[in-house]
Short mmCIF file of C-alpha atoms in Angstrom, two decimals:
data_model
loop_
_atom_site.label_atom_id
_atom_site.label_comp_id
_atom_site.label_asym_id
_atom_site.label_seq_id
_atom_site.Cartn_x
_atom_site.Cartn_y
_atom_site.Cartn_z
CA ASP A 1 0.00 0.00 0.00
CA SER A 2 1.84 3.05 -1.27
CA THR A 3 -0.23 5.36 0.94
CA LYS A 4 1.38 3.89 4.06
CA LYS A 5 4.85 4.86 5.28
CA THR A 6 5.75 1.16 5.49
CA ILE A 7 6.18 1.18 1.69
CA GLN A 8 9.53 2.90 2.21
CA ASP A 9 10.88 0.03 4.31
CA GLN A 10 9.49 -2.51 1.83
CA ILE A 11 11.26 -0.82 -1.07
CA GLN A 12 14.55 -0.59 0.81
CA LYS A 13 14.31 -4.21 1.92
CA GLN A 14 13.62 -5.36 -1.65
CA TRP A 15 16.06 -3.14 -3.56
CA GLY A 16 18.32 -1.35 -1.07
CA ASP A 17 19.14 2.30 -1.68
CA VAL A 18 17.45 2.35 -5.08
CA LYS A 19 16.61 5.46 -7.08
CA PHE A 20 14.13 5.36 -9.94
CA ASP A 21 14.19 7.34 -13.18
CA VAL A 22 10.39 7.20 -13.43
CA ILE A 23 7.67 6.62 -10.87
CA ILE A 24 4.05 6.31 -11.98
CA ASP A 25 1.24 6.62 -9.46
CA ASP A 26 -1.78 4.76 -10.83
CA GLY A 27 -3.27 4.15 -7.42
CA LEU A 28 -6.47 5.15 -5.67
CA HIS A 29 -7.01 8.38 -7.65
CA THR A 30 -8.03 10.51 -4.68
CA PRO A 31 -6.21 13.67 -3.58
CA GLN A 32 -5.31 12.15 -0.20
CA ALA A 33 -3.93 8.97 -1.75
CA ASN A 34 -2.05 10.94 -4.43
CA ALA A 35 -0.42 13.11 -1.76
CA ASP A 36 0.43 10.26 0.61
CA THR A 37 1.88 8.12 -2.18
CA PHE A 38 3.92 11.04 -3.48
CA LEU A 39 5.30 11.87 -0.03
CA ASN A 40 6.21 8.22 0.54
CA LEU A 41 7.89 7.64 -2.83
CA VAL A 42 9.46 10.91 -3.96
CA GLU A 43 12.65 10.19 -2.01
CA PHE A 44 13.21 7.21 -4.31
CA LEU A 45 13.22 9.42 -7.41
CA HIS A 46 16.52 10.33 -9.07
CA ASP A 47 17.26 14.05 -9.00
CA ASP A 48 16.65 14.17 -12.75
CA GLY A 49 13.77 11.67 -12.66
CA VAL A 50 10.10 12.23 -13.32
CA TYR A 51 7.10 11.30 -11.19
CA TYR A 52 3.71 10.92 -12.87
CA ILE A 53 0.34 10.90 -11.16
CA GLU A 54 -2.37 9.80 -13.52
CA ASP A 55 -6.15 9.92 -13.37
CA VAL A 56 -6.11 12.94 -11.08
CA TRP A 57 -9.37 14.72 -10.32
CA PRO A 58 -8.12 18.34 -10.65
CA LEU A 59 -10.54 19.80 -8.13
CA ASP A 60 -9.00 23.25 -8.38
CA ILE A 61 -10.27 23.64 -11.96
CA MET A 62 -13.38 21.42 -11.90
CA LYS A 63 -15.85 24.17 -11.02
CA ASP A 64 -18.42 22.94 -13.54
CA GLU A 65 -18.02 19.27 -12.67
CA TRP A 66 -18.76 19.16 -8.95
CA ASN A 67 -22.04 17.45 -9.75
CA HIS A 68 -20.29 14.44 -11.24
CA SER A 69 -21.86 11.29 -9.78
CA TRP A 70 -18.56 9.89 -8.48
CA MET A 71 -17.80 13.08 -6.57
CA LYS A 72 -21.31 13.27 -5.17
CA LYS A 73 -21.02 9.66 -3.91
CA ASN A 74 -17.62 10.32 -2.30
CA PRO A 75 -17.65 13.83 -0.83
CA THR A 76 -15.23 12.94 1.97
CA LYS A 77 -12.61 11.85 -0.60
CA TYR A 78 -13.12 14.59 -3.19
CA ASN A 79 -13.22 17.98 -1.51
CA MET A 80 -11.10 21.10 -1.39
CA GLU A 81 -9.54 20.24 1.99
CA LYS A 82 -8.12 17.02 0.50
CA TRP A 83 -7.12 18.88 -2.67
CA ASN A 84 -5.25 21.51 -0.64
CA TYR A 85 -3.37 18.73 1.16
CA PHE A 86 -2.36 17.29 -2.23
CA GLU A 87 -1.23 20.69 -3.51
CA SER A 88 0.83 21.30 -0.37
CA ALA A 89 2.58 17.93 -0.87
CA ILE A 90 3.79 18.85 -4.36
CA LYS A 91 4.23 22.62 -4.05
CA ASP A 92 8.04 22.62 -3.87
CA TYR A 93 8.50 20.71 -7.13
CA ASN A 94 8.38 21.52 -10.82
CA ILE A 95 4.91 20.58 -12.02
CA LYS A 96 3.52 20.22 -15.50
CA ARG A 97 -0.14 19.42 -15.98
CA HIS A 98 -1.51 17.37 -18.85
CA ASP A 99 -5.24 17.92 -19.29
CA LEU A 100 -6.71 15.18 -21.46
CA ARG A 101 -10.28 15.55 -20.20
CA VAL A 102 -11.73 17.06 -23.37
CA ASP A 103 -10.29 14.35 -25.62
CA SER A 104 -11.32 11.49 -23.34
CA ASN A 105 -14.57 12.97 -22.03
CA MET A 106 -13.56 11.69 -18.58
CA PRO A 107 -13.19 14.14 -15.64
CA ASP A 108 -10.15 12.32 -14.26
CA SER A 109 -8.15 12.18 -17.51
CA TYR A 110 -5.59 14.48 -16.00
CA ILE A 111 -1.90 13.80 -15.39
CA PHE A 112 0.60 15.55 -13.17
CA GLU A 113 4.25 15.39 -14.26
CA ILE A 114 6.49 16.27 -11.34
CA ARG A 115 10.24 16.87 -11.31
CA LYS A 116 12.58 17.83 -8.50
#
């Protein structure tokens, strides 16, 4: 479970002091899980590596989509408090956003590309 701190010990036990060129978060797709996974794994990223978070719900720009059925069913997971936590986790990094929502017609077709 990449959202738990124990993932760090598991990685070190399996591979030692490994550094990855690329890390892709394709996990739970909630702001809290995205933030926790990032905070737990970013230390394993090479200084020139890239960290991708896919299928993000970009709540900061989804003003017209708050009525989406998934968000209405899960208000404790998809809210601005959780989004702010996610943004605070990545704020000190170089971030590029890839908005694929129009092409896919899916509200979570959004990718964060993060570099140190």
